[in-house]
């Protein structure tokens, strides 16, 4: 078991370093029958082991609010007749597969239905949200009693099952103006009638919840793997001990598969934490039968490895637990080929002299055609480059590329002047800097 840096101070801990990974979503409505009925856990983990996988993320409390273990605090799926997590965790432990228990933090539909005071009130005064016929109809307030309930369930799993870590999903900015949030905003002098100020308070609430979860897990096991999806990448060091770059179909709001080159070139400028390159075998959400071509998956995983990112393929766990052998066959073939190339990827570092400058809102919203285009052009020219923001160090680069729509605030202006004073070059296009 190798070590990774656990926080921004550089402290080393005996934490498993992920190498080849799989991710299984498992969001199952309470009306679905026969959950886990056909699940052969040993066959499942054998297939995972055959792929050379050492890191597995599996949904334990889903966005429907259903738990897949014998919980004393939450709502166990009504048609699940045994402790699915218990069987899976034991099998993974025996086969030396690091299992991360997945919790969806922003959504918990069934719990929100039982406890309406745990849900958010939108800035426009709506308790139910659009689209109505999705789990997003009810979103959870991070400052309500839900926060202690969520932390309690995480502690319940971390303290009672041989898991290697926790993956927290869905820490999204829902802009809540419920009485609890408004009371605290008043105390902090936040204008709760201002949408932008409410958004800032929401981001504060997300980060505070992540800190509290990390603190609770530190007490149970300081060597847990931990990641908070929804916390901005720039705030991950010090909270998470590895990064996860998620690029999924654009219908899921993840920027599309084509966002990979942007993330690959950016995340390495923030810290030296390991980065997981999470693509998916499906074409769209809820796609149980689709399987993307081998060439598409392999090219994305190779690109990630060439940029210092470890492979991770996501998919859906069938509610009955049926094995999708076609998916395992494809992943096993690709992973075994990639594993023969390890001498070229192991501990490799990208040597870059060009930086593509972006601003944080553009990068995080994944909607900058200019940024994607600049990254694609440099990639097709076979140039080594990084994407940088003001959270990155610019001092090592010989050339700054500033594409089309970058507004120069005081900090960007200072950095560009410093770069030019050192006799270095700038390529600025469109209205950038004007």
Short mmCIF file of C-alpha atoms in Angstrom, two decimals:
data_model
loop_
_atom_site.label_atom_id
_atom_site.label_comp_id
_atom_site.label_asym_id
_atom_site.label_seq_id
_atom_site.Cartn_x
_atom_site.Cartn_y
_atom_site.Cartn_z
CA UNK A 1 0.00 0.00 0.00
CA UNK A 2 1.57 3.27 -1.12
CA UNK A 3 1.18 6.72 0.38
CA UNK A 4 -0.35 9.94 -0.85
CA UNK A 5 -0.32 13.42 0.60
CA UNK A 6 -3.41 13.89 2.71
CA UNK A 7 -3.56 17.66 2.88
CA UNK A 8 -2.03 20.90 1.73
CA UNK A 9 0.55 20.87 4.53
CA UNK A 10 2.29 17.94 2.87
CA UNK A 11 1.71 15.56 5.77
CA UNK A 12 1.97 11.94 4.62
CA UNK A 13 -0.39 9.27 5.83
CA UNK A 14 -0.78 5.61 5.03
CA UNK A 15 -3.63 6.11 2.57
CA UNK A 16 -4.28 3.80 -0.34
CA UNK A 17 -3.27 5.39 -3.65
CA UNK A 18 -5.91 4.62 -6.31
CA UNK A 19 -4.63 3.22 -9.59
CA UNK A 20 -7.44 1.50 -11.57
CA UNK A 21 -10.94 2.37 -10.52
CA UNK A 22 -14.64 1.70 -11.08
CA UNK A 23 -17.66 3.74 -10.00
CA UNK A 24 -21.19 2.32 -9.64
CA UNK A 25 -24.17 4.63 -9.28
CA UNK A 26 -27.15 3.01 -7.58
CA UNK A 27 -30.11 5.41 -7.37
CA UNK A 28 -33.23 3.30 -6.99
CA UNK A 29 -36.80 4.47 -6.34
CA UNK A 30 -38.46 2.93 -3.27
CA UNK A 31 -41.18 1.35 -5.46
CA UNK A 32 -38.64 -0.83 -7.33
CA UNK A 33 -38.99 -4.51 -6.32
CA UNK A 34 -36.29 -7.17 -5.83
CA UNK A 35 -33.40 -4.83 -5.04
CA UNK A 36 -30.24 -6.90 -4.76
CA UNK A 37 -32.12 -10.16 -5.30
CA UNK A 38 -29.73 -11.48 -7.97
CA UNK A 39 -26.56 -9.90 -6.60
CA UNK A 40 -23.73 -12.42 -6.47
CA UNK A 41 -21.22 -10.35 -4.55
CA UNK A 42 -18.35 -12.80 -5.03
CA UNK A 43 -18.85 -12.95 -8.79
CA UNK A 44 -19.08 -9.15 -8.86
CA UNK A 45 -15.85 -8.58 -6.93
CA UNK A 46 -14.11 -11.36 -8.89
CA UNK A 47 -14.87 -9.50 -12.13
CA UNK A 48 -13.59 -6.28 -10.55
CA UNK A 49 -10.40 -8.02 -9.46
CA UNK A 50 -9.97 -9.56 -12.93
CA UNK A 51 -9.89 -6.03 -14.35
CA UNK A 52 -6.98 -5.15 -12.08
CA UNK A 53 -9.16 -2.69 -10.18
CA UNK A 54 -8.01 -1.64 -6.71
CA UNK A 55 -10.51 1.19 -6.00
CA UNK A 56 -14.31 0.93 -6.10
CA UNK A 57 -16.91 3.63 -5.42
CA UNK A 58 -20.37 2.20 -4.69
CA UNK A 59 -23.59 4.04 -3.83
CA UNK A 60 -24.61 3.35 -0.22
CA UNK A 61 -27.16 6.15 0.34
CA UNK A 62 -28.51 7.37 -2.97
CA UNK A 63 -30.22 10.52 -4.25
CA UNK A 64 -33.58 8.85 -3.59
CA UNK A 65 -32.69 8.72 0.13
CA UNK A 66 -32.47 4.93 0.09
CA UNK A 67 -29.80 3.16 2.16
CA UNK A 68 -28.36 -0.17 1.00
CA UNK A 69 -27.25 -1.40 4.40
CA UNK A 70 -28.76 -2.12 7.82
CA UNK A 71 -29.01 1.49 8.96
CA UNK A 72 -30.38 2.54 12.34
CA UNK A 73 -30.67 6.15 11.25
CA UNK A 74 -31.75 6.28 7.61
CA UNK A 75 -34.29 4.58 5.36
CA UNK A 76 -33.24 1.18 4.08
CA UNK A 77 -34.64 0.35 0.64
CA UNK A 78 -37.92 -1.49 1.35
CA UNK A 79 -37.27 -4.34 -1.10
CA UNK A 80 -33.66 -5.00 -0.02
CA UNK A 81 -33.77 -8.04 2.27
CA UNK A 82 -30.14 -8.14 3.46
CA UNK A 83 -27.16 -5.89 4.24
CA UNK A 84 -25.76 -5.26 0.77
CA UNK A 85 -22.93 -3.04 2.00
CA UNK A 86 -21.94 -5.62 4.61
CA UNK A 87 -21.48 -8.34 2.00
CA UNK A 88 -19.77 -6.05 -0.49
CA UNK A 89 -17.38 -4.50 2.05
CA UNK A 90 -16.32 -7.89 3.40
CA UNK A 91 -15.66 -9.26 -0.10
CA UNK A 92 -13.70 -6.16 -1.13
CA UNK A 93 -11.62 -6.35 2.02
CA UNK A 94 -10.73 -10.00 1.35
CA UNK A 95 -9.72 -9.20 -2.25
CA UNK A 96 -7.77 -6.02 -1.37
CA UNK A 97 -10.14 -3.67 -3.19
CA UNK A 98 -10.44 -0.25 -1.56
CA UNK A 99 -14.18 0.41 -1.23
CA UNK A 100 -15.46 3.97 -0.96
CA UNK A 101 -19.02 4.34 0.33
CA UNK A 102 -20.94 6.89 -1.76
CA UNK A 103 -23.42 9.31 -0.19
CA UNK A 104 -25.42 11.84 -2.17
CA UNK A 105 -25.43 14.87 0.11
CA UNK A 106 -27.48 17.39 -1.88
CA UNK A 107 -30.44 15.08 -2.59
CA UNK A 108 -32.26 12.60 -0.40
CA UNK A 109 -35.78 12.45 -1.77
CA UNK A 110 -37.39 10.02 0.67
CA UNK A 111 -35.88 11.69 3.72
CA UNK A 112 -36.92 15.09 2.39
CA UNK A 113 -40.48 13.78 2.03
CA UNK A 114 -40.50 12.63 5.65
CA UNK A 115 -38.84 15.80 6.97
CA UNK A 116 -39.98 18.77 4.95
CA UNK A 117 -38.08 21.08 7.33
CA UNK A 118 -34.85 19.45 6.06
CA UNK A 119 -35.42 20.66 2.50
CA UNK A 120 -34.52 23.96 0.90
CA UNK A 121 -36.68 26.94 0.09
CA UNK A 122 -35.62 28.42 -3.24
CA UNK A 123 -34.76 32.10 -3.65
CA UNK A 124 -38.08 32.49 -5.50
CA UNK A 125 -40.01 30.94 -2.60
CA UNK A 126 -40.58 27.45 -4.03
CA UNK A 127 -40.28 24.35 -1.88
CA UNK A 128 -40.51 22.01 -4.87
CA UNK A 129 -38.00 22.50 -7.65
CA UNK A 130 -37.85 21.84 -11.35
CA UNK A 131 -37.76 19.43 -13.04
CA UNK A 132 -40.48 17.94 -10.83
CA UNK A 133 -40.24 14.33 -12.02
CA UNK A 134 -36.61 13.94 -10.97
CA UNK A 135 -34.83 13.63 -7.61
CA UNK A 136 -34.23 17.40 -7.83
CA UNK A 137 -37.85 18.05 -6.88
CA UNK A 138 -36.61 18.15 -3.26
CA UNK A 139 -33.15 19.46 -2.39
CA UNK A 140 -31.61 19.31 1.07
CA UNK A 141 -30.65 22.24 3.31
CA UNK A 142 -27.10 21.93 4.64
CA UNK A 143 -27.92 23.99 7.74
CA UNK A 144 -31.08 22.13 8.81
CA UNK A 145 -31.13 19.08 11.12
CA UNK A 146 -30.36 17.14 7.92
CA UNK A 147 -26.66 18.02 8.29
CA UNK A 148 -26.33 16.17 11.62
CA UNK A 149 -28.38 13.29 10.22
CA UNK A 150 -26.09 13.02 7.18
CA UNK A 151 -22.94 13.16 9.28
CA UNK A 152 -24.45 10.54 11.58
CA UNK A 153 -25.09 8.14 8.69
CA UNK A 154 -21.56 8.67 7.38
CA UNK A 155 -20.18 7.90 10.86
CA UNK A 156 -22.46 4.86 11.03
CA UNK A 157 -20.93 3.42 7.86
CA UNK A 158 -17.35 4.50 8.55
CA UNK A 159 -17.43 3.10 12.08
CA UNK A 160 -19.14 -0.23 11.41
CA UNK A 161 -17.96 -1.44 7.99
CA UNK A 162 -14.47 -2.19 6.60
CA UNK A 163 -14.61 0.58 4.01
CA UNK A 164 -11.52 2.48 2.82
CA UNK A 165 -13.16 5.86 2.47
CA UNK A 166 -16.16 8.03 1.71
CA UNK A 167 -17.22 9.73 -1.53
CA UNK A 168 -19.62 12.65 -1.02
CA UNK A 169 -21.58 13.68 -4.12
CA UNK A 170 -23.96 16.48 -4.97
CA UNK A 171 -22.78 19.33 -2.74
CA UNK A 172 -24.54 21.83 -4.95
CA UNK A 173 -25.48 25.46 -4.46
CA UNK A 174 -29.27 25.43 -4.08
CA UNK A 175 -29.55 28.98 -2.73
CA UNK A 176 -31.70 28.21 0.30
CA UNK A 177 -33.73 30.94 2.10
CA UNK A 178 -35.46 28.69 4.64
CA UNK A 179 -35.95 30.15 8.15
CA UNK A 180 -32.79 28.43 9.45
CA UNK A 181 -30.61 29.89 6.68
CA UNK A 182 -32.21 33.33 6.86
CA UNK A 183 -31.63 33.45 10.64
CA UNK A 184 -27.92 32.73 10.22
CA UNK A 185 -27.61 35.12 7.28
CA UNK A 186 -29.09 37.88 9.44
CA UNK A 187 -26.61 37.07 12.20
CA UNK A 188 -23.74 37.25 9.71
CA UNK A 189 -24.95 40.46 8.08
CA UNK A 190 -25.75 38.72 4.78
CA UNK A 191 -28.47 40.31 2.62
CA UNK A 192 -30.86 37.38 2.16
CA UNK A 193 -32.85 39.38 -0.41
CA UNK A 194 -29.81 39.47 -2.72
CA UNK A 195 -29.48 36.37 -4.88
CA UNK A 196 -25.70 36.75 -5.24
CA UNK A 197 -25.22 37.08 -1.47
CA UNK A 198 -27.41 34.04 -0.86
CA UNK A 199 -25.25 32.12 -3.33
CA UNK A 200 -22.09 33.08 -1.43
CA UNK A 201 -23.68 31.94 1.83
CA UNK A 202 -24.62 28.66 0.16
CA UNK A 203 -20.99 28.08 -0.86
CA UNK A 204 -19.92 28.87 2.71
CA UNK A 205 -22.44 26.32 4.00
CA UNK A 206 -21.16 23.66 1.58
CA UNK A 207 -17.57 24.16 2.67
CA UNK A 208 -18.50 24.13 6.36
CA UNK A 209 -20.39 20.86 5.95
CA UNK A 210 -17.43 19.31 4.09
CA UNK A 211 -15.08 20.41 6.88
CA UNK A 212 -17.36 18.88 9.51
CA UNK A 213 -17.58 15.57 7.62
CA UNK A 214 -13.80 15.48 7.19
CA UNK A 215 -13.35 16.20 10.89
CA UNK A 216 -15.75 13.44 11.93
CA UNK A 217 -13.97 10.91 9.68
CA UNK A 218 -10.54 11.99 10.92
CA UNK A 219 -11.58 10.79 14.38
CA UNK A 220 -12.70 7.39 13.07
CA UNK A 221 -9.82 6.74 10.67
CA UNK A 222 -7.31 9.40 9.56
CA UNK A 223 -6.32 7.14 6.65
CA UNK A 224 -9.71 7.18 4.91
CA UNK A 225 -9.82 8.13 1.25
CA UNK A 226 -12.11 11.14 0.96
CA UNK A 227 -13.54 13.26 -1.84
CA UNK A 228 -16.22 15.99 -1.91
CA UNK A 229 -17.81 16.43 -5.32
CA UNK A 230 -19.34 19.89 -5.47
CA UNK A 231 -16.63 21.64 -3.48
CA UNK A 232 -14.69 23.77 -6.02
CA UNK A 233 -11.45 22.17 -7.17
CA UNK A 234 -9.51 25.09 -5.71
CA UNK A 235 -10.79 24.27 -2.21
CA UNK A 236 -10.23 20.50 -2.38
CA UNK A 237 -6.64 20.45 -1.02
CA UNK A 238 -6.98 20.27 2.74
CA UNK A 239 -10.39 18.59 2.55
CA UNK A 240 -9.98 15.74 0.06
CA UNK A 241 -6.90 13.57 -0.27
CA UNK A 242 -7.37 12.93 -3.98
CA UNK A 243 -9.16 14.69 -6.84
CA UNK A 244 -11.83 13.32 -9.17
CA UNK A 245 -12.22 14.83 -12.63
CA UNK A 246 -15.72 13.92 -13.82
CA UNK A 247 -16.53 14.26 -17.50
CA UNK A 248 -19.90 12.74 -18.39
CA UNK A 249 -22.58 13.41 -21.03
CA UNK A 250 -23.44 17.10 -21.21
CA UNK A 251 -27.07 16.29 -20.34
CA UNK A 252 -25.81 15.61 -16.81
CA UNK A 253 -24.38 19.11 -16.49
CA UNK A 254 -20.82 17.82 -16.36
CA UNK A 255 -19.46 19.72 -19.35
CA UNK A 256 -19.58 16.78 -21.74
CA UNK A 257 -16.90 14.22 -22.47
CA UNK A 258 -14.93 16.96 -24.26
CA UNK A 259 -14.19 18.81 -20.98
CA UNK A 260 -11.49 16.22 -20.14
CA UNK A 261 -8.54 18.13 -21.73
CA UNK A 262 -9.48 21.27 -19.78
CA UNK A 263 -9.62 19.47 -16.42
CA UNK A 264 -6.49 17.40 -17.16
CA UNK A 265 -4.51 20.57 -17.83
CA UNK A 266 -5.89 22.49 -14.85
CA UNK A 267 -6.10 20.21 -11.83
CA UNK A 268 -2.38 19.48 -11.81
CA UNK A 269 -1.69 23.21 -11.26
CA UNK A 270 -3.58 23.24 -7.95
CA UNK A 271 -1.82 20.53 -5.93
CA UNK A 272 0.08 17.28 -6.19
CA UNK A 273 -2.91 15.23 -5.05
CA UNK A 274 -3.65 12.15 -7.20
CA UNK A 275 -6.34 12.82 -9.83
CA UNK A 276 -8.90 10.23 -10.97
CA UNK A 277 -10.05 10.51 -14.59
CA UNK A 278 -13.71 9.51 -14.42
CA UNK A 279 -15.41 8.80 -17.72
CA UNK A 280 -18.41 6.48 -18.17
CA UNK A 281 -19.48 3.50 -20.21
CA UNK A 282 -22.95 4.97 -20.88
CA UNK A 283 -24.39 7.56 -23.28
CA UNK A 284 -26.86 9.17 -20.91
CA UNK A 285 -28.20 9.00 -17.38
CA UNK A 286 -30.31 5.91 -16.65
CA UNK A 287 -28.78 4.07 -19.62
CA UNK A 288 -28.49 0.50 -18.33
CA UNK A 289 -27.96 -1.24 -21.65
CA UNK A 290 -25.68 1.12 -23.61
CA UNK A 291 -21.97 0.54 -24.01
CA UNK A 292 -19.68 3.13 -25.55
CA UNK A 293 -17.12 1.91 -28.12
CA UNK A 294 -13.84 0.48 -26.91
CA UNK A 295 -11.90 3.11 -28.87
CA UNK A 296 -13.78 5.98 -27.17
CA UNK A 297 -13.16 4.70 -23.65
CA UNK A 298 -9.56 3.76 -24.31
CA UNK A 299 -8.66 7.09 -25.91
CA UNK A 300 -10.03 9.04 -22.92
CA UNK A 301 -8.24 6.84 -20.40
CA UNK A 302 -4.98 7.00 -22.36
CA UNK A 303 -5.27 10.78 -22.56
CA UNK A 304 -5.77 10.90 -18.80
CA UNK A 305 -2.76 8.66 -18.12
CA UNK A 306 -0.62 10.80 -20.42
CA UNK A 307 -1.63 13.77 -18.28
CA UNK A 308 -1.03 12.18 -14.89
CA UNK A 309 -4.60 11.00 -14.20
CA UNK A 310 -5.57 7.51 -13.08
CA UNK A 311 -8.36 5.60 -14.94
CA UNK A 312 -11.90 5.48 -13.56
CA UNK A 313 -14.96 4.19 -15.45
CA UNK A 314 -18.47 4.89 -14.15
CA UNK A 315 -21.64 2.90 -14.73
CA UNK A 316 -25.01 1.98 -13.25
CA UNK A 317 -25.59 -0.89 -10.83
CA UNK A 318 -28.70 -2.80 -11.86
CA UNK A 319 -31.30 -2.71 -9.04
CA UNK A 320 -31.53 -6.53 -8.97
CA UNK A 321 -27.75 -6.79 -8.94
CA UNK A 322 -27.54 -8.42 -12.37
CA UNK A 323 -23.97 -8.55 -13.66
CA UNK A 324 -23.40 -6.72 -16.94
CA UNK A 325 -20.67 -8.98 -18.30
CA UNK A 326 -20.39 -7.05 -21.56
CA UNK A 327 -19.30 -3.98 -19.58
CA UNK A 328 -16.81 -5.97 -17.49
CA UNK A 329 -15.41 -7.62 -20.62
CA UNK A 330 -14.77 -4.24 -22.23
CA UNK A 331 -13.23 -2.68 -19.13
CA UNK A 332 -11.07 -5.73 -18.46
CA UNK A 333 -9.68 -5.69 -22.01
CA UNK A 334 -8.90 -1.96 -21.87
CA UNK A 335 -7.46 -1.97 -18.34
CA UNK A 336 -5.21 -4.96 -19.02
CA UNK A 337 -3.77 -3.21 -22.08
CA UNK A 338 -3.22 0.01 -20.13
CA UNK A 339 -1.52 -1.89 -17.34
CA UNK A 340 1.19 -3.06 -19.75
CA UNK A 341 2.10 0.62 -20.29
CA UNK A 342 2.65 1.47 -16.61
CA UNK A 343 6.45 1.99 -16.97
CA UNK A 344 5.69 5.03 -19.16
CA UNK A 345 3.01 6.45 -16.86
CA UNK A 346 4.34 5.69 -13.39
CA UNK A 347 5.31 8.92 -11.60
CA UNK A 348 5.48 10.78 -14.93
CA UNK A 349 5.18 14.57 -14.82
CA UNK A 350 4.10 16.88 -17.63
CA UNK A 351 6.72 19.45 -18.59
CA UNK A 352 4.90 22.59 -19.70
CA UNK A 353 6.02 26.03 -20.90
CA UNK A 354 2.63 27.35 -22.09
CA UNK A 355 -0.30 28.42 -19.89
CA UNK A 356 -3.86 29.02 -21.09
CA UNK A 357 -5.36 31.66 -18.80
CA UNK A 358 -8.94 31.30 -17.61
CA UNK A 359 -11.18 32.88 -15.01
CA UNK A 360 -12.88 30.77 -12.36
CA UNK A 361 -16.54 31.29 -13.32
CA UNK A 362 -15.74 30.30 -16.92
CA UNK A 363 -13.85 27.21 -15.86
CA UNK A 364 -16.31 25.97 -13.25
CA UNK A 365 -19.41 26.44 -15.39
CA UNK A 366 -17.82 24.36 -18.18
CA UNK A 367 -19.48 26.59 -20.75
CA UNK A 368 -16.57 28.46 -22.30
CA UNK A 369 -16.33 27.55 -25.95
CA UNK A 370 -13.29 29.82 -26.17
CA UNK A 371 -11.42 27.92 -23.45
CA UNK A 372 -12.27 24.52 -24.91
CA UNK A 373 -11.26 25.75 -28.37
CA UNK A 374 -7.89 27.07 -27.19
CA UNK A 375 -7.18 23.79 -25.39
CA UNK A 376 -8.17 21.79 -28.48
CA UNK A 377 -5.99 23.89 -30.78
CA UNK A 378 -2.92 23.48 -28.60
CA UNK A 379 -3.61 19.77 -28.26
CA UNK A 380 -3.84 19.32 -32.03
CA UNK A 381 -0.57 21.27 -32.37
CA UNK A 382 0.95 18.70 -29.97
CA UNK A 383 1.99 21.36 -27.48
CA UNK A 384 2.45 20.72 -23.75
CA UNK A 385 0.43 23.26 -21.77
CA UNK A 386 -1.49 23.91 -18.57
CA UNK A 387 -4.77 25.73 -17.94
CA UNK A 388 -4.28 28.26 -15.14
CA UNK A 389 -6.32 30.61 -12.99
CA UNK A 390 -5.22 32.97 -10.25
CA UNK A 391 -5.14 29.90 -7.98
CA UNK A 392 -2.19 28.60 -10.04
CA UNK A 393 1.47 29.66 -10.10
CA UNK A 394 2.29 31.35 -13.44
CA UNK A 395 5.99 31.92 -12.87
CA UNK A 396 7.36 28.91 -14.77
CA UNK A 397 5.61 29.57 -18.11
CA UNK A 398 7.31 31.20 -21.09
CA UNK A 399 4.05 31.92 -22.95
CA UNK A 400 0.60 32.98 -21.69
CA UNK A 401 -2.30 32.27 -24.06
CA UNK A 402 -5.28 34.46 -23.11
CA UNK A 403 -8.26 33.37 -25.24
CA UNK A 404 -10.99 35.75 -26.42
CA UNK A 405 -13.05 36.64 -23.34
CA UNK A 406 -10.80 36.95 -20.27
CA UNK A 407 -11.50 40.11 -18.30
CA UNK A 408 -8.39 41.56 -16.64
CA UNK A 409 -9.06 42.27 -12.98
CA UNK A 410 -6.34 43.76 -10.78
CA UNK A 411 -4.70 40.39 -10.04
CA UNK A 412 -4.64 39.20 -13.66
CA UNK A 413 -3.26 42.60 -14.72
CA UNK A 414 -0.50 42.40 -12.11
CA UNK A 415 0.50 38.91 -13.21
CA UNK A 416 0.54 39.75 -16.92
CA UNK A 417 2.69 42.85 -16.28
CA UNK A 418 5.08 40.77 -14.21
CA UNK A 419 5.24 38.15 -16.98
CA UNK A 420 6.01 40.79 -19.64
CA UNK A 421 8.60 42.48 -17.44
CA UNK A 422 10.46 39.18 -17.31
CA UNK A 423 10.75 39.26 -21.13
CA UNK A 424 8.20 36.51 -21.68
CA UNK A 425 5.50 36.28 -24.36
CA UNK A 426 1.72 36.73 -24.40
CA UNK A 427 -0.75 35.64 -27.08
CA UNK A 428 -4.05 37.43 -26.45
CA UNK A 429 -7.04 37.03 -28.77
CA UNK A 430 -10.47 38.59 -29.09
CA UNK A 431 -11.35 41.09 -26.38
CA UNK A 432 -9.07 39.68 -23.68
CA UNK A 433 -7.25 42.46 -21.88
CA UNK A 434 -9.02 45.29 -23.71
#
